[in-house]
Amino acid sequence: MSDVVRIGVAGLGTVGAGTLSLVHDNQQLLRDRCGRTLSVVAVSARDRSKDRGVDVDGLRWHDDPRGLVDDGEVDVVVELIGGDSGPALDLVSGALEAGKPVVTANKALIAMHGATLAGLAEKNDVALSFEAAVAGGIPIIKSLREGLAANHISRVYGILNGTCNYILSTMRTTGRDFEDVLKEAQALGYAEADPSFDVDGVDAAHKLAILTSVAFGTEIDINAVHMEGIRNISTLDINYADEFGYRIKLLGLAEKLSEQAGGGIVQRVYPCLIRPDHPLASVEGVFNAVVAEGDFVGKSVYEGRGAGAGPTASAIVSDLMDIAAGRHAPVFGVPVSELKSPPSIPVEQHVGEYYVRLLVVDRPGVFADIATAFRDESVSMESVLQRGRNSNANVNVVIITHETQESNLVRALKLLQDNAALVEPPHMMRIENIDGA
Ligand SMILES: NC(=O)c1ccc[n+]([C@@H]2O[C@H](COP(=O)([O-])OP(=O)(O)OC[C@H]3O[C@@H](n4cnc5c(N)ncnc54)[C@H](OP(=O)(O)O)[C@@H]3O)[C@@H](O)[C@H]2O)c1
């Protein structure tokens, strides 16, 4: 085995430049810890003349990222272009087919093509590593796949998108509305010009699909993730949640039901209410956090920066060090042929308490209509708050339900949809009574 690992990096944006910096700045430490020198020898990006804040002089430049596959002096390919198709897919599959290990930060690619790419990696006996794809600097993939390998994991959940967490935290602490805080997040570089991947829950869903596969040894299935974003969360909801003793967080939750309960898998991304004493409630701003529950270890909580050049490079380079040291685990924890495909549990079967806010015309009989619809669908109310009369004489009725099946609540709200007193469609969120201990 050569003393030097020759690395080719495709993509020199935020993460690519951060990776080059880390490999350069910590070179001796990396060598001490993995026994070999990590050396970036070739790069690829679109614009050769761009100043990237890192020195690329002396590195071979490939206009086409595929050039890294054919470059005989590149041992390991790092894909930091992004996107679930096109050059990223082409590069990663080409490198694996050519027998070159791959490190990527690309959650969209792994969520969409993880099983196929893992199959290619296995066939060619090379690593496909993606620690940086989920929760940035938090080493959650390695924790689940290796640190907690002795456990049956029953549940893994967390704050997987820093942009949404920043927006919700800032809305709560400043009272500003979603659009206003989103603009600020864009100005600060926390949100893209097109923020839909983040605020509509897509990014968190990609990460959750990856976590699910690693935690439960199941085939990755992005289509099985129920996904809702945070666009419809208002400061009103945040304040009402607070009055009832809750915080609103965008969570990704994956759960494996017991064999007696059918062994199905639940995968959901949505804004929900959690108790303020839960460890996730105090994770604010752009931070991410993940909770894993195992049968012997119990609950373990991981928190850290979910994005940015430094944290993401930290994860990428730790993957590179494993490759340099010759350590490589099965991509999703077990060989691809042993990945299971248990049934996916639709969100309609979710059982829990709910927060419902109805903006209604303030006139006699309206509350009786609401109560009747809830009664007819066997949804019982735990608390009701009716306040906030405004100049249009509309009023918000906020209800916390007792535990109920989601399909019942959906039917109750449907019964109300044609009621002329309803000023806008109902707002509904799940309450996650996840244990804070
Ligand atoms: N940013 C984060 O904090 C973060 C965190 C975790 C994971 N990730 C993931 O890391 C990946 C990279 O993210 P990023 O934020 O670094 O993206 P970015 O700043 O937009 O950088 C993308 C890079 O890819 C290059 N590129 C685009 N198309 C190319 C092509 N056809 N051929 C060669 N190079 C091409 C661009 O070249 P030019 O510079 O010449 O335009 C640019 O250098 C994504 O998969 C992302 O999801 C990012």
JSON list of N, CA and C in Angstrom, two decimals, residues 176-213:
[
{"chain": "A", "resi": 176, "resn": "ARG", "atom": "N", "xyz": [-41.01, 37.73, 14.62]},
{"chain": "A", "resi": 176, "resn": "ARG", "atom": "CA", "xyz": [-41.11, 38.11, 13.19]},
{"chain": "A", "resi": 176, "resn": "ARG", "atom": "C", "xyz": [-41.72, 36.96, 12.40]},
{"chain": "A", "resi": 177, "resn": "ASP", "atom": "N", "xyz": [-42.31, 37.32, 11.21]},
{"chain": "A", "resi": 177, "resn": "ASP", "atom": "CA", "xyz": [-43.01, 36.27, 10.47]},
{"chain": "A", "resi": 177, "resn": "ASP", "atom": "C", "xyz": [-42.05, 35.48, 9.57]},
{"chain": "A", "resi": 178, "resn": "PHE", "atom": "N", "xyz": [-42.59, 34.40, 9.01]},
{"chain": "A", "resi": 178, "resn": "PHE", "atom": "CA", "xyz": [-41.79, 33.45, 8.23]},
{"chain": "A", "resi": 178, "resn": "PHE", "atom": "C", "xyz": [-41.04, 34.13, 7.08]},
{"chain": "A", "resi": 179, "resn": "GLU", "atom": "N", "xyz": [-41.77, 34.91, 6.26]},
{"chain": "A", "resi": 179, "resn": "GLU", "atom": "CA", "xyz": [-41.13, 35.50, 5.07]},
{"chain": "A", "resi": 179, "resn": "GLU", "atom": "C", "xyz": [-39.98, 36.41, 5.46]},
{"chain": "A", "resi": 180, "resn": "ASP", "atom": "N", "xyz": [-40.18, 37.18, 6.49]},
{"chain": "A", "resi": 180, "resn": "ASP", "atom": "CA", "xyz": [-39.17, 38.12, 6.96]},
{"chain": "A", "resi": 180, "resn": "ASP", "atom": "C", "xyz": [-37.91, 37.38, 7.42]},
{"chain": "A", "resi": 181, "resn": "VAL", "atom": "N", "xyz": [-38.09, 36.34, 8.21]},
{"chain": "A", "resi": 181, "resn": "VAL", "atom": "CA", "xyz": [-36.94, 35.60, 8.73]},
{"chain": "A", "resi": 181, "resn": "VAL", "atom": "C", "xyz": [-36.27, 34.79, 7.61]},
{"chain": "A", "resi": 182, "resn": "LEU", "atom": "N", "xyz": [-37.07, 34.31, 6.67]},
{"chain": "A", "resi": 182, "resn": "LEU", "atom": "CA", "xyz": [-36.48, 33.59, 5.53]},
{"chain": "A", "resi": 182, "resn": "LEU", "atom": "C", "xyz": [-35.53, 34.51, 4.76]},
{"chain": "A", "resi": 183, "resn": "LYS", "atom": "N", "xyz": [-35.97, 35.75, 4.52]},
{"chain": "A", "resi": 183, "resn": "LYS", "atom": "CA", "xyz": [-35.10, 36.71, 3.80]},
{"chain": "A", "resi": 183, "resn": "LYS", "atom": "C", "xyz": [-33.79, 36.92, 4.55]},
{"chain": "A", "resi": 184, "resn": "GLU", "atom": "N", "xyz": [-33.91, 37.03, 5.87]},
{"chain": "A", "resi": 184, "resn": "GLU", "atom": "CA", "xyz": [-32.69, 37.20, 6.67]},
{"chain": "A", "resi": 184, "resn": "GLU", "atom": "C", "xyz": [-31.78, 35.98, 6.55]},
{"chain": "A", "resi": 185, "resn": "ALA", "atom": "N", "xyz": [-32.39, 34.78, 6.58]},
{"chain": "A", "resi": 185, "resn": "ALA", "atom": "CA", "xyz": [-31.60, 33.55, 6.47]},
{"chain": "A", "resi": 185, "resn": "ALA", "atom": "C", "xyz": [-30.88, 33.51, 5.12]},
{"chain": "A", "resi": 186, "resn": "GLN", "atom": "N", "xyz": [-31.56, 34.00, 4.08]},
{"chain": "A", "resi": 186, "resn": "GLN", "atom": "CA", "xyz": [-30.92, 34.04, 2.75]},
{"chain": "A", "resi": 186, "resn": "GLN", "atom": "C", "xyz": [-29.76, 35.02, 2.76]},
{"chain": "A", "resi": 187, "resn": "ALA", "atom": "N", "xyz": [-29.96, 36.18, 3.38]},
{"chain": "A", "resi": 187, "resn": "ALA", "atom": "CA", "xyz": [-28.90, 37.19, 3.42]},
{"chain": "A", "resi": 187, "resn": "ALA", "atom": "C", "xyz": [-27.69, 36.68, 4.20]},
{"chain": "A", "resi": 188, "resn": "LEU", "atom": "N", "xyz": [-27.94, 35.85, 5.21]},
{"chain": "A", "resi": 188, "resn": "LEU", "atom": "CA", "xyz": [-26.85, 35.32, 6.03]},
{"chain": "A", "resi": 188, "resn": "LEU", "atom": "C", "xyz": [-26.19, 34.08, 5.41]},
{"chain": "A", "resi": 189, "resn": "GLY", "atom": "N", "xyz": [-26.75, 33.64, 4.27]},
{"chain": "A", "resi": 189, "resn": "GLY", "atom": "CA", "xyz": [-26.18, 32.46, 3.61]},
{"chain": "A", "resi": 189, "resn": "GLY", "atom": "C", "xyz": [-26.66, 31.14, 4.21]},
{"chain": "A", "resi": 190, "resn": "TYR", "atom": "N", "xyz": [-27.69, 31.19, 5.08]},
{"chain": "A", "resi": 190, "resn": "TYR", "atom": "CA", "xyz": [-28.22, 29.95, 5.66]},
{"chain": "A", "resi": 190, "resn": "TYR", "atom": "C", "xyz": [-29.25, 29.29, 4.75]},
{"chain": "A", "resi": 191, "resn": "ALA", "atom": "N", "xyz": [-29.83, 30.10, 3.85]},
{"chain": "A", "resi": 191, "resn": "ALA", "atom": "CA", "xyz": [-30.85, 29.55, 2.95]},
{"chain": "A", "resi": 191, "resn": "ALA", "atom": "C", "xyz": [-30.48, 29.91, 1.52]},
{"chain": "A", "resi": 192, "resn": "GLU", "atom": "N", "xyz": [-30.82, 28.99, 0.60]},
{"chain": "A", "resi": 192, "resn": "GLU", "atom": "CA", "xyz": [-30.54, 29.22, -0.82]},
{"chain": "A", "resi": 192, "resn": "GLU", "atom": "C", "xyz": [-31.51, 30.26, -1.38]},
{"chain": "A", "resi": 193, "resn": "ALA", "atom": "N", "xyz": [-31.15, 30.82, -2.56]},
{"chain": "A", "resi": 193, "resn": "ALA", "atom": "CA", "xyz": [-32.06, 31.74, -3.24]},
{"chain": "A", "resi": 193, "resn": "ALA", "atom": "C", "xyz": [-33.40, 31.04, -3.48]},
{"chain": "A", "resi": 194, "resn": "ASP", "atom": "N", "xyz": [-33.35, 29.77, -3.91]},
{"chain": "A", "resi": 194, "resn": "ASP", "atom": "CA", "xyz": [-34.57, 28.97, -3.97]},
{"chain": "A", "resi": 194, "resn": "ASP", "atom": "C", "xyz": [-34.58, 28.09, -2.72]},
{"chain": "A", "resi": 195, "resn": "PRO", "atom": "N", "xyz": [-35.38, 28.50, -1.72]},
{"chain": "A", "resi": 195, "resn": "PRO", "atom": "CA", "xyz": [-35.28, 27.81, -0.43]},
{"chain": "A", "resi": 195, "resn": "PRO", "atom": "C", "xyz": [-36.15, 26.56, -0.33]},
{"chain": "A", "resi": 196, "resn": "SER", "atom": "N", "xyz": [-36.80, 26.17, -1.45]},
{"chain": "A", "resi": 196, "resn": "SER", "atom": "CA", "xyz": [-37.84, 25.16, -1.33]},
{"chain": "A", "resi": 196, "resn": "SER", "atom": "C", "xyz": [-37.31, 23.82, -0.79]},
{"chain": "A", "resi": 197, "resn": "PHE", "atom": "N", "xyz": [-36.10, 23.41, -1.18]},
{"chain": "A", "resi": 197, "resn": "PHE", "atom": "CA", "xyz": [-35.58, 22.13, -0.69]},
{"chain": "A", "resi": 197, "resn": "PHE", "atom": "C", "xyz": [-35.52, 22.10, 0.83]},
{"chain": "A", "resi": 198, "resn": "ASP", "atom": "N", "xyz": [-35.14, 23.25, 1.41]},
{"chain": "A", "resi": 198, "resn": "ASP", "atom": "CA", "xyz": [-35.06, 23.32, 2.86]},
{"chain": "A", "resi": 198, "resn": "ASP", "atom": "C", "xyz": [-36.45, 23.48, 3.49]},
{"chain": "A", "resi": 199, "resn": "VAL", "atom": "N", "xyz": [-37.16, 24.55, 3.10]},
{"chain": "A", "resi": 199, "resn": "VAL", "atom": "CA", "xyz": [-38.37, 24.90, 3.87]},
{"chain": "A", "resi": 199, "resn": "VAL", "atom": "C", "xyz": [-39.55, 23.97, 3.57]},
{"chain": "A", "resi": 200, "resn": "ASP", "atom": "N", "xyz": [-39.49, 23.22, 2.46]},
{"chain": "A", "resi": 200, "resn": "ASP", "atom": "CA", "xyz": [-40.57, 22.28, 2.18]},
{"chain": "A", "resi": 200, "resn": "ASP", "atom": "C", "xyz": [-40.27, 20.87, 2.72]},
{"chain": "A", "resi": 201, "resn": "GLY", "atom": "N", "xyz": [-39.15, 20.73, 3.39]},
{"chain": "A", "resi": 201, "resn": "GLY", "atom": "CA", "xyz": [-38.85, 19.46, 4.07]},
{"chain": "A", "resi": 201, "resn": "GLY", "atom": "C", "xyz": [-38.11, 18.44, 3.22]},
{"chain": "A", "resi": 202, "resn": "VAL", "atom": "N", "xyz": [-37.79, 18.78, 1.96]},
{"chain": "A", "resi": 202, "resn": "VAL", "atom": "CA", "xyz": [-37.16, 17.79, 1.05]},
{"chain": "A", "resi": 202, "resn": "VAL", "atom": "C", "xyz": [-35.77, 17.38, 1.57]},
{"chain": "A", "resi": 203, "resn": "ASP", "atom": "N", "xyz": [-34.99, 18.39, 1.96]},
{"chain": "A", "resi": 203, "resn": "ASP", "atom": "CA", "xyz": [-33.63, 18.12, 2.44]},
{"chain": "A", "resi": 203, "resn": "ASP", "atom": "C", "xyz": [-33.67, 17.21, 3.68]},
{"chain": "A", "resi": 204, "resn": "ALA", "atom": "N", "xyz": [-34.55, 17.53, 4.60]},
{"chain": "A", "resi": 204, "resn": "ALA", "atom": "CA", "xyz": [-34.66, 16.70, 5.82]},
{"chain": "A", "resi": 204, "resn": "ALA", "atom": "C", "xyz": [-35.15, 15.29, 5.46]},
{"chain": "A", "resi": 205, "resn": "ALA", "atom": "N", "xyz": [-36.02, 15.20, 4.46]},
{"chain": "A", "resi": 205, "resn": "ALA", "atom": "CA", "xyz": [-36.52, 13.87, 4.05]},
{"chain": "A", "resi": 205, "resn": "ALA", "atom": "C", "xyz": [-35.39, 13.02, 3.46]},
{"chain": "A", "resi": 206, "resn": "HIS", "atom": "N", "xyz": [-34.53, 13.64, 2.66]},
{"chain": "A", "resi": 206, "resn": "HIS", "atom": "CA", "xyz": [-33.38, 12.90, 2.11]},
{"chain": "A", "resi": 206, "resn": "HIS", "atom": "C", "xyz": [-32.53, 12.35, 3.26]},
{"chain": "A", "resi": 207, "resn": "LYS", "atom": "N", "xyz": [-32.27, 13.21, 4.24]},
{"chain": "A", "resi": 207, "resn": "LYS", "atom": "CA", "xyz": [-31.41, 12.78, 5.35]},
{"chain": "A", "resi": 207, "resn": "LYS", "atom": "C", "xyz": [-32.10, 11.69, 6.18]},
{"chain": "A", "resi": 208, "resn": "LEU", "atom": "N", "xyz": [-33.40, 11.85, 6.39]},
{"chain": "A", "resi": 208, "resn": "LEU", "atom": "CA", "xyz": [-34.12, 10.85, 7.18]},
{"chain": "A", "resi": 208, "resn": "LEU", "atom": "C", "xyz": [-34.11, 9.50, 6.47]},
{"chain": "A", "resi": 209, "resn": "ALA", "atom": "N", "xyz": [-34.29, 9.51, 5.15]},
{"chain": "A", "resi": 209, "resn": "ALA", "atom": "CA", "xyz": [-34.30, 8.24, 4.41]},
{"chain": "A", "resi": 209, "resn": "ALA", "atom": "C", "xyz": [-32.96, 7.52, 4.58]},
{"chain": "A", "resi": 210, "resn": "ILE", "atom": "N", "xyz": [-31.87, 8.29, 4.61]},
{"chain": "A", "resi": 210, "resn": "ILE", "atom": "CA", "xyz": [-30.54, 7.68, 4.79]},
{"chain": "A", "resi": 210, "resn": "ILE", "atom": "C", "xyz": [-30.41, 7.13, 6.21]},
{"chain": "A", "resi": 211, "resn": "LEU", "atom": "N", "xyz": [-30.80, 7.94, 7.19]},
{"chain": "A", "resi": 211, "resn": "LEU", "atom": "CA", "xyz": [-30.72, 7.49, 8.60]},
{"chain": "A", "resi": 211, "resn": "LEU", "atom": "C", "xyz": [-31.54, 6.22, 8.81]},
{"chain": "A", "resi": 212, "resn": "THR", "atom": "N", "xyz": [-32.72, 6.18, 8.21]},
{"chain": "A", "resi": 212, "resn": "THR", "atom": "CA", "xyz": [-33.61, 5.01, 8.37]},
{"chain": "A", "resi": 212, "resn": "THR", "atom": "C", "xyz": [-32.90, 3.75, 7.89]},
{"chain": "A", "resi": 213, "resn": "SER", "atom": "N", "xyz": [-32.31, 3.86, 6.72]},
{"chain": "A", "resi": 213, "resn": "SER", "atom": "CA", "xyz": [-31.66, 2.69, 6.14]},
{"chain": "A", "resi": 213, "resn": "SER", "atom": "C", "xyz": [-30.51, 2.20, 7.02]}
]
